[in-house]
């Protein structure tokens, strides 16, 4: 089972010339970036909902940190919302681990990409000496602001 706050991985046995490919569960409601404007226009994204989403993302990051993984790119486009119609709660999941790094080897990229140029928090943190779990905290705070 996937950690709470992280998209469930259905299968990770696929291989391509560029490395393994994970099959992830679909976030049925779309990304936070896509959904929030509509919710705001309808008056359905107040302070309580905002704080609950940020707390869910923080919980997902904490779950990754326990597994010794730094996400390095938490932002609204890398968070999906999911509801399976049988539950009353909406789940908030982190996705897109292309910029993730192993905590014990923060100089290792898990992909050849270098993140979203609009949200360069991991590059900013790296410029100051090292990447750590604080990198994700900074990214989350930057996105929430």
CSV table of N, CA, C and O in Angstrom, one decimal, residues 37-140:
chain,number,residue,atom,x,y,z
A,37,UNK,N,-9.6,26.8,-8.9
A,37,UNK,CA,-10.3,28.0,-9.5
A,37,UNK,C,-11.8,27.8,-9.5
A,37,UNK,O,-12.6,28.7,-9.2
A,38,UNK,N,-12.3,26.6,-9.9
A,38,UNK,CA,-13.7,26.3,-10.0
A,38,UNK,C,-14.3,26.3,-8.6
A,38,UNK,O,-15.4,26.9,-8.4
A,39,UNK,N,-13.7,25.7,-7.6
A,39,UNK,CA,-14.2,25.7,-6.3
A,39,UNK,C,-14.3,27.1,-5.7
A,39,UNK,O,-15.2,27.5,-5.0
A,40,UNK,N,-13.3,27.9,-6.0
A,40,UNK,CA,-13.3,29.3,-5.5
A,40,UNK,C,-14.4,30.1,-6.1
A,40,UNK,O,-15.1,30.9,-5.4
A,41,UNK,N,-14.6,30.0,-7.4
A,41,UNK,CA,-15.7,30.7,-8.1
A,41,UNK,C,-17.1,30.3,-7.5
A,41,UNK,O,-18.0,31.1,-7.4
A,42,UNK,N,-17.2,29.0,-7.1
A,42,UNK,CA,-18.4,28.5,-6.5
A,42,UNK,C,-18.5,28.8,-5.0
A,42,UNK,O,-19.5,28.5,-4.3
A,43,UNK,N,-17.5,29.4,-4.4
A,43,UNK,CA,-17.5,29.7,-3.0
A,43,UNK,C,-17.3,28.5,-2.1
A,43,UNK,O,-17.6,28.5,-1.0
A,44,UNK,N,-16.6,27.5,-2.7
A,44,UNK,CA,-16.4,26.2,-2.0
A,44,UNK,C,-15.0,25.9,-1.6
A,44,UNK,O,-14.6,24.8,-1.4
A,45,UNK,N,-14.2,26.9,-1.5
A,45,UNK,CA,-12.8,26.7,-1.1
A,45,UNK,C,-12.4,27.8,-0.1
A,45,UNK,O,-11.6,28.7,-0.4
A,46,UNK,N,-12.9,27.7,1.1
A,46,UNK,CA,-12.6,28.7,2.1
A,46,UNK,C,-11.4,28.3,2.9
A,46,UNK,O,-10.6,27.4,2.6
A,47,UNK,N,-11.2,29.0,4.0
A,47,UNK,CA,-10.0,28.8,4.9
A,47,UNK,C,-9.9,27.3,5.4
A,47,UNK,O,-8.8,26.7,5.4
A,48,UNK,N,-11.0,26.8,5.8
A,48,UNK,CA,-11.0,25.4,6.3
A,48,UNK,C,-10.5,24.4,5.3
A,48,UNK,O,-9.7,23.5,5.5
A,49,UNK,N,-11.1,24.5,4.0
A,49,UNK,CA,-10.7,23.6,3.0
A,49,UNK,C,-9.2,23.8,2.6
A,49,UNK,O,-8.5,22.8,2.4
A,50,UNK,N,-8.8,25.1,2.5
A,50,UNK,CA,-7.4,25.3,2.2
A,50,UNK,C,-6.5,24.7,3.2
A,50,UNK,O,-5.5,24.0,2.8
A,51,UNK,N,-6.7,24.9,4.5
A,51,UNK,CA,-5.9,24.3,5.5
A,51,UNK,C,-5.9,22.8,5.5
A,51,UNK,O,-4.9,22.2,5.7
A,52,UNK,N,-7.0,22.2,5.2
A,52,UNK,CA,-7.1,20.7,5.1
A,52,UNK,C,-6.3,20.2,3.9
A,52,UNK,O,-5.6,19.2,4.1
A,53,UNK,N,-6.3,20.9,2.8
A,53,UNK,CA,-5.5,20.5,1.7
A,53,UNK,C,-4.0,20.6,2.0
A,53,UNK,O,-3.2,19.7,1.7
A,54,UNK,N,-3.6,21.7,2.5
A,54,UNK,CA,-2.2,21.9,2.9
A,54,UNK,C,-1.7,20.9,3.9
A,54,UNK,O,-0.6,20.3,3.8
A,55,UNK,N,-2.6,20.6,4.9
A,55,UNK,CA,-2.2,19.5,5.9
A,55,UNK,C,-2.1,18.2,5.2
A,55,UNK,O,-1.2,17.4,5.6
A,56,UNK,N,-3.0,17.8,4.2
A,56,UNK,CA,-2.9,16.6,3.5
A,56,UNK,C,-1.6,16.5,2.7
A,56,UNK,O,-0.9,15.4,2.7
A,57,UNK,N,-1.2,17.6,2.1
A,57,UNK,CA,0.0,17.6,1.3
A,57,UNK,C,1.2,17.4,2.3
A,57,UNK,O,2.1,16.6,2.0
A,58,UNK,N,1.2,18.1,3.4
A,58,UNK,CA,2.3,18.0,4.4
A,58,UNK,C,2.4,16.6,4.9
A,58,UNK,O,3.5,16.0,5.1
A,59,UNK,N,1.2,15.9,5.1
A,59,UNK,CA,1.2,14.5,5.5
A,59,UNK,C,1.9,13.6,4.5
A,59,UNK,O,2.6,12.7,4.8
A,60,UNK,N,1.5,13.8,3.2
A,60,UNK,CA,2.2,13.1,2.2
A,60,UNK,C,3.7,13.3,2.1
A,60,UNK,O,4.4,12.3,1.9
A,61,UNK,N,4.1,14.5,2.3
A,61,UNK,CA,5.5,14.8,2.3
A,61,UNK,C,6.2,14.1,3.5
A,61,UNK,O,7.3,13.5,3.3
A,62,UNK,N,5.6,14.1,4.6
A,62,UNK,CA,6.1,13.4,5.8
A,62,UNK,C,6.2,11.9,5.6
A,62,UNK,O,7.2,11.3,6.0
A,63,UNK,N,5.2,11.4,4.9
A,63,UNK,CA,5.3,9.9,4.6
A,63,UNK,C,6.5,9.6,3.7
A,63,UNK,O,7.2,8.6,3.9
A,64,UNK,N,6.7,10.5,2.7
A,64,UNK,CA,7.8,10.3,1.8
A,64,UNK,C,9.2,10.4,2.6
A,64,UNK,O,10.1,9.6,2.4
A,65,UNK,N,9.2,11.4,3.5
A,65,UNK,CA,10.4,11.6,4.2
A,65,UNK,C,10.8,10.4,5.1
A,65,UNK,O,11.9,10.0,5.3
A,66,UNK,N,9.7,9.8,5.6
A,66,UNK,CA,9.9,8.5,6.4
A,66,UNK,C,10.6,7.4,5.6
A,66,UNK,O,11.3,6.6,6.1
A,67,UNK,N,10.3,7.5,4.3
A,67,UNK,CA,10.8,6.5,3.3
A,67,UNK,C,12.2,7.0,2.7
A,67,UNK,O,12.7,6.4,1.8
A,68,UNK,N,12.7,8.1,3.3
A,68,UNK,CA,13.9,8.7,2.8
A,68,UNK,C,13.9,9.2,1.4
A,68,UNK,O,14.9,9.1,0.6
A,69,UNK,N,12.8,9.8,1.0
A,69,UNK,CA,12.6,10.4,-0.3
A,69,UNK,C,12.2,11.9,-0.1
A,69,UNK,O,11.4,12.2,0.7
A,70,UNK,N,12.9,12.7,-0.9
A,70,UNK,CA,12.5,14.1,-1.0
A,70,UNK,C,11.8,14.3,-2.3
A,70,UNK,O,12.3,13.9,-3.4
A,71,UNK,N,10.6,14.9,-2.3
A,71,UNK,CA,9.8,15.1,-3.5
A,71,UNK,C,10.4,16.1,-4.4
A,71,UNK,O,10.5,16.0,-5.6
A,72,UNK,N,10.8,17.3,-3.8
A,72,UNK,CA,11.4,18.4,-4.5
A,72,UNK,C,10.6,19.2,-5.5
A,72,UNK,O,11.1,20.1,-6.1
A,73,UNK,N,9.3,18.9,-5.6
A,73,UNK,CA,8.4,19.7,-6.5
A,73,UNK,C,7.0,19.6,-6.1
A,73,UNK,O,6.1,19.5,-7.0
A,74,UNK,N,6.6,19.8,-4.8
A,74,UNK,CA,5.2,19.8,-4.5
A,74,UNK,C,4.6,21.2,-4.9
A,74,UNK,O,5.1,22.2,-4.5
A,75,UNK,N,3.6,21.1,-5.7
A,75,UNK,CA,3.0,22.3,-6.2
A,75,UNK,C,1.6,21.9,-6.6
A,75,UNK,O,1.3,20.7,-6.8
A,76,UNK,N,0.7,22.9,-6.9
A,76,UNK,CA,-0.7,22.5,-7.2
A,76,UNK,C,-0.9,21.6,-8.4
A,76,UNK,O,-1.8,20.7,-8.4
A,77,UNK,N,0.0,21.6,-9.4
A,77,UNK,CA,-0.1,20.8,-10.5
A,77,UNK,C,0.4,19.3,-10.2
A,77,UNK,O,0.1,18.4,-11.0
A,78,UNK,N,1.0,19.1,-9.1
A,78,UNK,CA,1.5,17.8,-8.7
A,78,UNK,C,0.8,17.2,-7.5
A,78,UNK,O,1.3,16.4,-6.8
A,79,UNK,N,-0.5,17.7,-7.4
A,79,UNK,CA,-1.4,17.2,-6.3
A,79,UNK,C,-2.7,16.9,-7.0
A,79,UNK,O,-3.2,17.7,-7.7
A,80,UNK,N,-3.2,15.7,-6.8
A,80,UNK,CA,-4.5,15.3,-7.4
A,80,UNK,C,-5.5,15.1,-6.3
A,80,UNK,O,-5.1,14.7,-5.2
A,81,UNK,N,-6.8,15.3,-6.6
A,81,UNK,CA,-7.9,15.0,-5.7
A,81,UNK,C,-8.6,13.8,-6.2
A,81,UNK,O,-8.8,13.6,-7.5
A,82,UNK,N,-9.1,12.9,-5.3
A,82,UNK,CA,-9.7,11.7,-5.7
A,82,UNK,C,-10.9,11.4,-4.8
A,82,UNK,O,-10.8,11.6,-3.6
A,83,UNK,N,-11.9,10.9,-5.4
A,83,UNK,CA,-13.1,10.4,-4.7
A,83,UNK,C,-13.6,9.2,-5.4
A,83,UNK,O,-13.8,9.2,-6.6
A,84,UNK,N,-13.9,8.1,-4.7
A,84,UNK,CA,-14.3,6.9,-5.4
A,84,UNK,C,-15.8,6.7,-5.3
A,84,UNK,O,-16.3,5.6,-5.6
A,85,UNK,N,-16.5,7.7,-5.0
A,85,UNK,CA,-18.0,7.8,-5.0
A,85,UNK,C,-18.6,6.9,-3.9
A,85,UNK,O,-19.8,7.0,-3.6
A,86,UNK,N,-17.9,6.0,-3.2
A,86,UNK,CA,-18.4,5.2,-2.1
A,86,UNK,C,-18.0,5.9,-0.8
A,86,UNK,O,-18.5,5.5,0.2
A,87,UNK,N,-17.1,6.8,-0.8
A,87,UNK,CA,-16.6,7.4,0.4
A,87,UNK,C,-17.0,8.9,0.4
A,87,UNK,O,-17.1,9.5,-0.7
A,88,UNK,N,-17.2,9.5,1.5
A,88,UNK,CA,-17.6,10.9,1.5
A,88,UNK,C,-16.4,11.8,1.5
A,88,UNK,O,-16.6,13.0,1.3
A,89,UNK,N,-15.2,11.3,1.8
A,89,UNK,CA,-14.1,12.2,1.8
A,89,UNK,C,-13.4,12.3,0.5
A,89,UNK,O,-13.4,11.3,-0.3
A,90,UNK,N,-12.8,13.4,0.2
A,90,UNK,CA,-11.9,13.6,-0.9
A,90,UNK,C,-10.5,13.4,-0.5
A,90,UNK,O,-10.0,14.0,0.5
A,91,UNK,N,-9.8,12.5,-1.2
A,91,UNK,CA,-8.4,12.2,-0.9
A,91,UNK,C,-7.5,13.2,-1.7
A,91,UNK,O,-7.8,13.6,-2.8
A,92,UNK,N,-6.4,13.6,-1.0
A,92,UNK,CA,-5.4,14.5,-1.6
A,92,UNK,C,-4.1,13.7,-1.8
A,92,UNK,O,-3.6,13.2,-0.8
A,93,UNK,N,-3.6,13.6,-3.0
A,93,UNK,CA,-2.4,12.8,-3.3
A,93,UNK,C,-1.4,13.5,-4.0
A,93,UNK,O,-1.6,14.2,-5.0
A,94,UNK,N,-0.1,13.4,-3.5
A,94,UNK,CA,1.0,13.9,-4.3
A,94,UNK,C,1.3,13.0,-5.4
A,94,UNK,O,1.2,11.7,-5.3
A,95,UNK,N,1.7,13.6,-6.6
A,95,UNK,CA,2.0,12.8,-7.8
A,95,UNK,C,3.3,13.4,-8.3
A,95,UNK,O,3.9,14.3,-7.8
A,96,UNK,N,3.8,12.8,-9.4
A,96,UNK,CA,4.9,13.3,-10.2
A,96,UNK,C,6.2,13.3,-9.4
A,96,UNK,O,6.6,14.3,-8.7
A,97,UNK,N,6.9,12.2,-9.4
A,97,UNK,CA,8.1,12.0,-8.7
A,97,UNK,C,9.4,12.1,-9.6
A,97,UNK,O,10.4,11.6,-9.2
A,98,UNK,N,9.2,12.8,-10.7
A,98,UNK,CA,10.3,12.9,-11.6
A,98,UNK,C,11.5,13.7,-11.1
A,98,UNK,O,12.6,13.5,-11.5
A,99,UNK,N,11.3,14.6,-10.1
A,99,UNK,CA,12.4,15.4,-9.5
A,99,UNK,C,12.7,14.9,-8.2
A,99,UNK,O,13.6,15.4,-7.5
A,100,UNK,N,12.1,13.8,-7.7
A,100,UNK,CA,12.4,13.2,-6.4
A,100,UNK,C,13.8,12.8,-6.3
A,100,UNK,O,14.5,12.4,-7.3
A,101,UNK,N,14.3,12.8,-5.1
A,101,UNK,CA,15.7,12.4,-4.8
A,101,UNK,C,15.7,11.5,-3.5
A,101,UNK,O,14.9,11.7,-2.7
A,102,UNK,N,16.7,10.6,-3.5
A,102,UNK,CA,16.9,9.8,-2.3
A,102,UNK,C,17.5,10.8,-1.2
A,102,UNK,O,18.5,11.5,-1.5
A,103,UNK,N,17.0,10.7,0.0
A,103,UNK,CA,17.4,11.6,1.0
A,103,UNK,C,18.9,11.4,1.4
A,103,UNK,O,19.6,12.3,1.7
A,104,UNK,N,19.3,10.1,1.3
A,104,UNK,CA,20.7,9.8,1.6
A,104,UNK,C,21.7,10.1,0.5
A,104,UNK,O,22.9,10.0,0.6
A,105,UNK,N,21.1,10.5,-0.7
A,105,UNK,CA,21.9,10.9,-1.8
A,105,UNK,C,21.2,12.1,-2.6
A,105,UNK,O,20.8,11.9,-3.7
A,106,UNK,N,21.2,13.2,-1.9
A,106,UNK,CA,20.4,14.3,-2.5
A,106,UNK,C,21.0,14.9,-3.8
A,106,UNK,O,20.3,15.7,-4.5
A,107,UNK,N,22.2,14.5,-4.2
A,107,UNK,CA,22.7,14.9,-5.5
A,107,UNK,C,22.2,14.0,-6.7
A,107,UNK,O,22.5,14.3,-7.8
A,108,UNK,N,21.4,12.9,-6.4
A,108,UNK,CA,20.9,12.0,-7.4
A,108,UNK,C,19.6,12.5,-7.9
A,108,UNK,O,18.7,12.7,-7.1
A,109,UNK,N,19.4,12.6,-9.2
A,109,UNK,CA,18.1,12.9,-9.8
A,109,UNK,C,17.5,11.6,-10.1
A,109,UNK,O,18.2,10.7,-10.6
A,110,UNK,N,16.2,11.5,-9.9
A,110,UNK,CA,15.5,10.3,-10.4
A,110,UNK,C,15.0,10.4,-11.8
A,110,UNK,O,14.4,9.6,-12.4
A,111,UNK,N,15.3,11.6,-12.4
A,111,UNK,CA,15.0,11.8,-13.8
A,111,UNK,C,16.0,12.8,-14.3
A,111,UNK,O,16.8,13.3,-13.6
A,112,UNK,N,16.0,13.0,-15.6
A,112,UNK,CA,16.9,14.0,-16.2
A,112,UNK,C,16.4,15.4,-16.2
A,112,UNK,O,17.1,16.3,-16.5
A,113,UNK,N,15.1,15.6,-15.8
A,113,UNK,CA,14.5,16.9,-15.7
A,113,UNK,C,15.0,17.6,-14.5
A,113,UNK,O,15.6,17.1,-13.6
A,114,UNK,N,14.8,18.9,-14.5
A,114,UNK,CA,15.2,19.8,-13.4
A,114,UNK,C,14.1,20.6,-12.9
A,114,UNK,O,14.3,21.8,-12.5
A,115,UNK,N,12.9,20.1,-12.9
A,115,UNK,CA,11.8,20.8,-12.3
A,115,UNK,C,11.1,21.8,-13.1
A,115,UNK,O,11.5,22.1,-14.2
A,116,UNK,N,10.1,22.4,-12.6
A,116,UNK,CA,9.3,23.4,-13.2
A,116,UNK,C,10.0,24.7,-13.1
A,116,UNK,O,10.3,25.2,-11.9
A,117,UNK,N,10.3,25.4,-14.2
A,117,UNK,CA,11.0,26.7,-14.0
A,117,UNK,C,10.2,27.8,-13.3
A,117,UNK,O,10.8,28.7,-12.7
A,118,UNK,N,8.9,27.6,-13.2
A,118,UNK,CA,8.1,28.6,-12.4
A,118,UNK,C,8.2,28.3,-10.9
A,118,UNK,O,8.2,29.2,-10.1
A,119,UNK,N,8.4,27.1,-10.5
A,119,UNK,CA,8.5,26.7,-9.1
A,119,UNK,C,9.9,26.1,-8.9
A,119,UNK,O,10.1,24.9,-8.9
A,120,UNK,N,10.9,27.0,-8.7
A,120,UNK,CA,12.3,26.5,-8.7
A,120,UNK,C,12.8,26.4,-7.2
A,120,UNK,O,14.0,26.6,-7.0
A,121,UNK,N,11.9,26.0,-6.3
A,121,UNK,CA,12.3,26.0,-4.9
A,121,UNK,C,13.4,25.0,-4.7
A,121,UNK,O,14.3,25.3,-3.9
A,122,UNK,N,13.4,23.8,-5.3
A,122,UNK,CA,14.5,22.9,-5.1
A,122,UNK,C,15.9,23.4,-5.6
A,122,UNK,O,16.9,23.2,-4.9
A,123,UNK,N,15.8,24.1,-6.7
A,123,UNK,CA,17.1,24.7,-7.2
A,123,UNK,C,17.6,25.8,-6.2
A,123,UNK,O,18.7,25.9,-5.9
A,124,UNK,N,16.6,26.6,-5.7
A,124,UNK,CA,16.9,27.6,-4.7
A,124,UNK,C,17.6,27.0,-3.5
A,124,UNK,O,18.6,27.5,-3.0
A,125,UNK,N,17.0,25.9,-2.9
A,125,UNK,CA,17.5,25.3,-1.7
A,125,UNK,C,18.9,24.7,-2.0
A,125,UNK,O,19.8,24.8,-1.2
A,126,UNK,N,19.1,24.1,-3.2
A,126,UNK,CA,20.3,23.5,-3.6
A,126,UNK,C,21.4,24.5,-3.7
A,126,UNK,O,22.6,24.2,-3.4
A,127,UNK,N,21.1,25.7,-4.1
A,127,UNK,CA,22.1,26.8,-4.2
A,127,UNK,C,22.7,27.2,-2.9
A,127,UNK,O,23.7,27.8,-2.8
A,128,UNK,N,22.0,26.9,-1.8
A,128,UNK,CA,22.4,27.2,-0.5
A,128,UNK,C,23.1,26.1,0.2
A,128,UNK,O,23.2,26.0,1.4
A,129,UNK,N,23.6,25.1,-0.5
A,129,UNK,CA,24.4,24.1,0.1
A,129,UNK,C,23.9,22.6,0.0
A,129,UNK,O,24.7,21.8,-0.2
A,130,UNK,N,22.6,22.4,0.3
A,130,UNK,CA,22.2,21.0,0.2
A,130,UNK,C,20.6,20.9,0.1
A,130,UNK,O,20.0,21.9,0.4
A,131,UNK,N,20.2,19.8,-0.2
A,131,UNK,CA,18.7,19.5,-0.2
A,131,UNK,C,18.4,18.6,1.0
A,131,UNK,O,19.2,17.8,1.4
A,132,UNK,N,17.2,18.8,1.5
A,132,UNK,CA,16.8,18.0,2.7
A,132,UNK,C,15.3,18.0,2.7
A,132,UNK,O,14.7,18.5,1.8
A,133,UNK,N,14.8,17.5,3.8
A,133,UNK,CA,13.3,17.5,4.0
A,133,UNK,C,12.8,18.9,4.0
A,133,UNK,O,11.7,19.2,3.7
A,134,UNK,N,13.7,19.8,4.5
A,134,UNK,CA,13.3,21.2,4.5
A,134,UNK,C,13.0,21.8,3.1
A,134,UNK,O,12.3,22.8,3.0
A,135,UNK,N,13.6,21.2,2.1
A,135,UNK,CA,13.4,21.6,0.7
A,135,UNK,C,11.9,21.5,0.4
A,135,UNK,O,11.3,22.4,-0.1
A,136,UNK,N,11.3,20.3,0.8
A,136,UNK,CA,9.9,20.1,0.5
A,136,UNK,C,9.0,21.1,1.3
A,136,UNK,O,8.0,21.5,0.9
A,137,UNK,N,9.4,21.3,2.6
A,137,UNK,CA,8.7,22.3,3.4
A,137,UNK,C,8.7,23.6,2.8
A,137,UNK,O,7.6,24.3,2.7
A,138,UNK,N,9.8,24.1,2.3
A,138,UNK,CA,9.9,25.4,1.6
A,138,UNK,C,9.1,25.4,0.3
A,138,UNK,O,8.3,26.3,0.1
A,139,UNK,N,9.1,24.3,-0.4
A,139,UNK,CA,8.3,24.2,-1.7
A,139,UNK,C,6.8,24.3,-1.3
A,139,UNK,O,6.1,25.0,-2.0
A,140,UNK,N,6.4,23.6,-0.3
A,140,UNK,CA,5.0,23.6,0.1
A,140,UNK,C,4.6,25.0,0.6
A,140,UNK,O,3.5,25.5,0.2
